[in-house]
Short mmCIF file of C-alpha atoms in Angstrom, two decimals:
data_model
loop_
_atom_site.label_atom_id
_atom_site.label_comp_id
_atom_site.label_asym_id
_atom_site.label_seq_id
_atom_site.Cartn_x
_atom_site.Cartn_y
_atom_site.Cartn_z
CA UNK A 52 0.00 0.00 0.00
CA UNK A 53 0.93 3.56 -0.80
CA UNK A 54 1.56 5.77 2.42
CA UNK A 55 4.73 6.53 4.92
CA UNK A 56 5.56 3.95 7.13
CA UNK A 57 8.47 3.63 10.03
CA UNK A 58 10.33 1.04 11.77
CA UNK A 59 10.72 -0.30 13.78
CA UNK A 60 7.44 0.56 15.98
CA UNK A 61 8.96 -0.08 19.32
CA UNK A 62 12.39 -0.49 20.47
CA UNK A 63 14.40 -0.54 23.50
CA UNK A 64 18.16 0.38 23.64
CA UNK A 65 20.45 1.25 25.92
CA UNK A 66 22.07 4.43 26.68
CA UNK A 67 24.94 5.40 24.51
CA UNK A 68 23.83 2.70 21.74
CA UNK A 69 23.85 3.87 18.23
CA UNK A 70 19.89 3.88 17.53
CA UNK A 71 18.56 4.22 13.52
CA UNK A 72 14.57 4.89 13.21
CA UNK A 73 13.57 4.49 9.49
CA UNK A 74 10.88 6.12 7.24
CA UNK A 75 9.65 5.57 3.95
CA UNK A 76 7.38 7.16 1.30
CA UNK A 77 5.85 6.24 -1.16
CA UNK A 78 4.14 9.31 -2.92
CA UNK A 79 7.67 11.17 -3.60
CA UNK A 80 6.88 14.30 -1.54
CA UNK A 81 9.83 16.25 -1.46
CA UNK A 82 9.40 17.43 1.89
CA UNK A 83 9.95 15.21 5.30
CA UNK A 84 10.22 15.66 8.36
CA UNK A 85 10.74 13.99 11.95
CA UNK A 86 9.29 15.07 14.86
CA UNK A 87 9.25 13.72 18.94
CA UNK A 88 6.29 13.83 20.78
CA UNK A 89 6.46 13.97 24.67
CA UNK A 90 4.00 14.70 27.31
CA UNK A 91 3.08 18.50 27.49
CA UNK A 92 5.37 19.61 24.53
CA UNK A 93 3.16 18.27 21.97
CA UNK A 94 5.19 17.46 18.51
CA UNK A 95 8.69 19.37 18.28
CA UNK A 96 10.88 19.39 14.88
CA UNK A 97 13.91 17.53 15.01
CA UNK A 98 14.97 17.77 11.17
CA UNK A 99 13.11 18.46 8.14
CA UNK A 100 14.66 17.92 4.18
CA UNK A 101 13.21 19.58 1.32
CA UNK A 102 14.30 17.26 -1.12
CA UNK A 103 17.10 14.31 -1.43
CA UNK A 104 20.38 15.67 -0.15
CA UNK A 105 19.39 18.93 1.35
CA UNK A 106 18.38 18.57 5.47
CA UNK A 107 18.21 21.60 8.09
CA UNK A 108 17.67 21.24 11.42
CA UNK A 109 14.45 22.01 13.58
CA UNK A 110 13.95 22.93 16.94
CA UNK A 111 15.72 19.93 19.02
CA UNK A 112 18.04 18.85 16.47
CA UNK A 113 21.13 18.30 19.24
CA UNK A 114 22.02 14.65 19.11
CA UNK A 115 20.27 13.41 16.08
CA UNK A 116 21.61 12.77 12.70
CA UNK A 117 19.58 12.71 9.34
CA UNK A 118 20.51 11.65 6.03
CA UNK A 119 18.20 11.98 2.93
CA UNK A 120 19.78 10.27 -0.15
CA UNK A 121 17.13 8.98 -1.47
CA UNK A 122 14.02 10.72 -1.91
CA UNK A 123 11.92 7.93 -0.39
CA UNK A 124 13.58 7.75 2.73
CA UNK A 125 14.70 9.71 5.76
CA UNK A 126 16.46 7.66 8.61
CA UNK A 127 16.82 9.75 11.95
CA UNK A 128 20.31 8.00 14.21
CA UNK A 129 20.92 8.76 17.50
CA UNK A 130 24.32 8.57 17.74
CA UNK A 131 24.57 7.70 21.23
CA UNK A 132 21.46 6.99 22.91
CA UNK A 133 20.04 9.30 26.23
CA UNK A 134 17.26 8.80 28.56
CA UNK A 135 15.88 12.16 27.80
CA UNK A 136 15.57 10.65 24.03
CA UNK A 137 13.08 8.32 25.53
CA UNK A 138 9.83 9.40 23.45
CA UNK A 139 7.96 8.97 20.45
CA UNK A 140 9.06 9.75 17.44
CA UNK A 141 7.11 10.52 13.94
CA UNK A 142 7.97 11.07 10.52
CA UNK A 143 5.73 12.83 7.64
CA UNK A 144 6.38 14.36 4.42
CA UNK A 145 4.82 17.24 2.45
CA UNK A 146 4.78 18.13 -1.09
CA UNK A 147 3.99 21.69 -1.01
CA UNK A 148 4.24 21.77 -4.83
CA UNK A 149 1.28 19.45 -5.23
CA UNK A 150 -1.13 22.15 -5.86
CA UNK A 151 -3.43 24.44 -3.06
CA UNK A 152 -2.21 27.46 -1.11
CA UNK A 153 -0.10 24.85 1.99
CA UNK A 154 1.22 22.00 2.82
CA UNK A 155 -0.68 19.19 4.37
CA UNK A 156 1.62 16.87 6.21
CA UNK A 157 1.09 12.84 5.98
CA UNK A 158 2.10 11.47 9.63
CA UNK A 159 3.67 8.01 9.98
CA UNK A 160 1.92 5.87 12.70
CA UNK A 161 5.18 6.51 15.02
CA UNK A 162 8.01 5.14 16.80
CA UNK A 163 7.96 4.55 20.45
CA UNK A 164 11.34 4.44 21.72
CA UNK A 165 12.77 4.28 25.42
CA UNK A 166 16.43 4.21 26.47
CA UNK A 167 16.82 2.22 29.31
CA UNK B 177 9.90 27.89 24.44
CA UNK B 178 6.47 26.80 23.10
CA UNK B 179 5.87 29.20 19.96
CA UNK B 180 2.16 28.15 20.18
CA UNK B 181 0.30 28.01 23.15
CA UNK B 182 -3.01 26.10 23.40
CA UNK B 183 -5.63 25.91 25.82
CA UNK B 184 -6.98 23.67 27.81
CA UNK B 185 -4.63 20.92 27.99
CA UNK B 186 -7.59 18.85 29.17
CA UNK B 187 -10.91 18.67 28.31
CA UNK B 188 -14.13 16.28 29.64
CA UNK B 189 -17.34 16.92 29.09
CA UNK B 190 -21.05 15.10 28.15
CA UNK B 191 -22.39 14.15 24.49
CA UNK B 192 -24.21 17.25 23.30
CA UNK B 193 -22.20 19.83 24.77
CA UNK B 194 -20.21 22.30 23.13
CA UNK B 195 -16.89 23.82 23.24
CA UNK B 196 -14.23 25.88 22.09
CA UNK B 197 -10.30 25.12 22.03
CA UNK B 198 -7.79 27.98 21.85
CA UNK B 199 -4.02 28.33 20.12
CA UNK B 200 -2.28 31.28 20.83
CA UNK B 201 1.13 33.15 19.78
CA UNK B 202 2.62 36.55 20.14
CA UNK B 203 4.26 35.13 16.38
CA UNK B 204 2.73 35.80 12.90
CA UNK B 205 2.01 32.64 10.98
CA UNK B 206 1.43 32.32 7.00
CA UNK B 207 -1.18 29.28 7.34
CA UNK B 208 -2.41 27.30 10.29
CA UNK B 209 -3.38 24.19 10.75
CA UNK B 210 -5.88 22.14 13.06
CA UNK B 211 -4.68 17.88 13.24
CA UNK B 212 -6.28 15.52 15.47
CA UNK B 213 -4.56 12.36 17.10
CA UNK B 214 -6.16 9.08 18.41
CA UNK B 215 -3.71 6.82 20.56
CA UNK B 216 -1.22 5.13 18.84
CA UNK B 217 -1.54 6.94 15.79
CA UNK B 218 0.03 9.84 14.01
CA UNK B 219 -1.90 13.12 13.62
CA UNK B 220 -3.97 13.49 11.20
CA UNK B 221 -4.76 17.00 9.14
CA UNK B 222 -8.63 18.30 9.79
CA UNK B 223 -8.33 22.04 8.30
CA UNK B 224 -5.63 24.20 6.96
CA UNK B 225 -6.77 28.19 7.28
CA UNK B 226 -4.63 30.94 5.39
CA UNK B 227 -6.11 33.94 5.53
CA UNK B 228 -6.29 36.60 8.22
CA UNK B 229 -10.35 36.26 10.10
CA UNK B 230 -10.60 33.04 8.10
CA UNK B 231 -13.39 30.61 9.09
CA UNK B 232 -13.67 27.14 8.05
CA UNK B 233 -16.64 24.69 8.69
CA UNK B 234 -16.05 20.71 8.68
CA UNK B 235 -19.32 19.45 10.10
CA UNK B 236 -19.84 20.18 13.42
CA UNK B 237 -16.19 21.83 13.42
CA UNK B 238 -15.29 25.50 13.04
CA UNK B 239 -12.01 26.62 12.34
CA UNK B 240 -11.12 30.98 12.91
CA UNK B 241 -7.89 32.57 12.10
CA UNK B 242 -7.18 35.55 13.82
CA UNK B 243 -7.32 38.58 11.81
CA UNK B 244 -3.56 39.00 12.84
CA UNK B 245 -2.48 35.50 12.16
CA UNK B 246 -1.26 34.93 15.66
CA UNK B 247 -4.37 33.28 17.05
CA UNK B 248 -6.91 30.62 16.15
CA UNK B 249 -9.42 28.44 17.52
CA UNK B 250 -11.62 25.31 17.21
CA UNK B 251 -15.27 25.07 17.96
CA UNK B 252 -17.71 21.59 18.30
CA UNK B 253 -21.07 21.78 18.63
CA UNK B 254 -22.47 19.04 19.97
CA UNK B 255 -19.14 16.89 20.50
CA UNK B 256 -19.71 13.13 20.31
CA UNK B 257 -17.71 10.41 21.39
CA UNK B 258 -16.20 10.17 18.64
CA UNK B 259 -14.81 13.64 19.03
CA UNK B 260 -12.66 12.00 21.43
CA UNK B 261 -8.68 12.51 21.35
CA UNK B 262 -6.02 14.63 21.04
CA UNK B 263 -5.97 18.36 19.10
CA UNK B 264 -3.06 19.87 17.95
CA UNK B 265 -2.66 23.25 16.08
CA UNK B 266 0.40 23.75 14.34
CA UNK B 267 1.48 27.07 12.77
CA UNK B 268 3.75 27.79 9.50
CA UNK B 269 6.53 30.09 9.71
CA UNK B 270 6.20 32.40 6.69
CA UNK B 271 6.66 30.42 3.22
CA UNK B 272 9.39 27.97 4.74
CA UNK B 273 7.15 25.19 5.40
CA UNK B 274 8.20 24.52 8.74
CA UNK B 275 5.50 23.99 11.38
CA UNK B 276 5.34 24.33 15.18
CA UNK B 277 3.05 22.48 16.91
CA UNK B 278 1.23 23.25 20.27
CA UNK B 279 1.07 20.55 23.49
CA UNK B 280 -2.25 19.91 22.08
CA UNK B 281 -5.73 19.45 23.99
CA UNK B 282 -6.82 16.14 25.31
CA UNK B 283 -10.78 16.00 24.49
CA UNK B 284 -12.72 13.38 26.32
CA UNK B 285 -16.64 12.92 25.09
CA UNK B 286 -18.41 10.61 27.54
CA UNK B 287 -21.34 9.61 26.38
#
C-alpha cells in the first residue's frame, strides 16, 4: 500500500547505543520531516529535508543525525542513545508543490522508543 | 519555548455539549493548521486556514484565524464520542514550510 511507514514501531536500547529509526514514502513528496512527541510539549521538529540531499535542522536537532539520499527515505540515528531521548518519534512528508495554497503533512503511525 | 500556546490541555465533558479550544502566539504565521490524534496513531490534518479572520466549517467543526495571524481556535457543537482525542494546532513560519506544533488538547466525550 501507498503511504509513509516507520520502523521499527517499538524499540528498546540502551544508553549510549547507536539507535537508527527508518521512514519511507511512497508518494515522492519532497518534503519530510521527523518530529518527537512527549507529554506536554506536543510534537517538536527535530529535522526536516526539502528534497534528497538537502536537510536543516528544527527545533531539538542536538544529538540526532539525518541523512536523505534517497528521496523515499529519511532515517533519523541517534548517535549515542540518552534517557531524555526516551519518546515517540514521527515522521511525515509534504509536497507543497502538489497544488493548493499549503502544505498538508502525511504522519507516519510513530516510533515509540525508550532508552533504558 | 512553546511558539504556540493552546488551551486547555484537558478537556471532559457530556455528548451534546459544546466547546471551544484555543491556540495562541505573540508570532505571525502564513497558514495554520488544526490535526487531530487518536492513541497510537500519528496526527492526522482536519483544516488548513490561510487567511487573516478566516473561518472554516467541517461538520460540526469550526475553524477561525485571527485577523492578525497569531491566534486561532476550534469550535464543536455538539461533540460526540467520537470527538474523542487529542488536538493539535500547528502554525507555518512564513513560506518555509516549517511547522510548530502546540502541546495539544486532550478531548474526552463521555457519552
Amino acid at each position: 500500500d501507498a503511504g509513509i511507514t516507520q520502523s521499527p514501531r517499538y524499540k528498546i536500547t540502551e544508553t549510549g547505543r547507536q539507535v537508527t529509526l527508518m521512514c519511507h514514502q511512497t508518494w515522492s513528496h519532497s518534503y519530510m520531516f521527523w518530529y518527537r512527541q512527549d507529554l506536554g510539549h506536543g510534537l517538536r521538529l527535530i529535522y526536516y529535508s526539502a528534497a534528497a540531499d538537502i536537510t536543516d535542522k528544527g527545533e531539538v536537532p542536538d544529538g540526532y543525525v539525518v541523512s536523505r539520499s534517497k528521496t523515499e527515505n529519511f532515517p533519523l540515528t541517534l548517535e549515542s542513545a540518552t534517557r531524555s531521548q526516551t519518546s515517540v518519534y514521527f515522521c511525515a512528508s509534504s509536497d507543497p508543490w502538489a497544488g493548493g495554497t499549503t502544505d498538508t503533512q502525511y504522519f507516519g503511525p510513530g516510533t515509540r522508543l525508550t532508552v533504558l | 519555548t512553546q511558539l504556540l500556546e493552546q488551551s486547555p490541555q484537558f478537556l471532559s465533558i457530556q455528548e451534546g455539549e459544546n466547546l471551544t479550544v484555543y491556540c495562541n502566539s505573540s508570532s505571525v504565521f502564513s497558514s495554520l493548521q488544526w490535526y487531530r490524534q487518536e492513541p497510537g496513531e500519528g496526527p492526522v490534518l482536519l483544516v488548513t486556514v490561510v487567511t487573516g479572520g478566516e473561518v472554516k466549517k467541517l461538520k460540526r467543526l469550526t475553524f477561525q484565524f485571527g485577523d492578525a495571524r497569531k491566534d486561532s481556535s476550534l469550535h464543536i457543537t455538539a461533540a460526540q464520542p467520537g470527538d474523542t482525542g487529542l488536538y493539535l494546532c500547528a502554525g507555518e513560519e512564513y513560506n518555509f514550510n516549517k511547522f510548530y506544533f502546540g502541546s495539544g488538547t486532550k478531548l474526552n466525550v463521555k457519552p
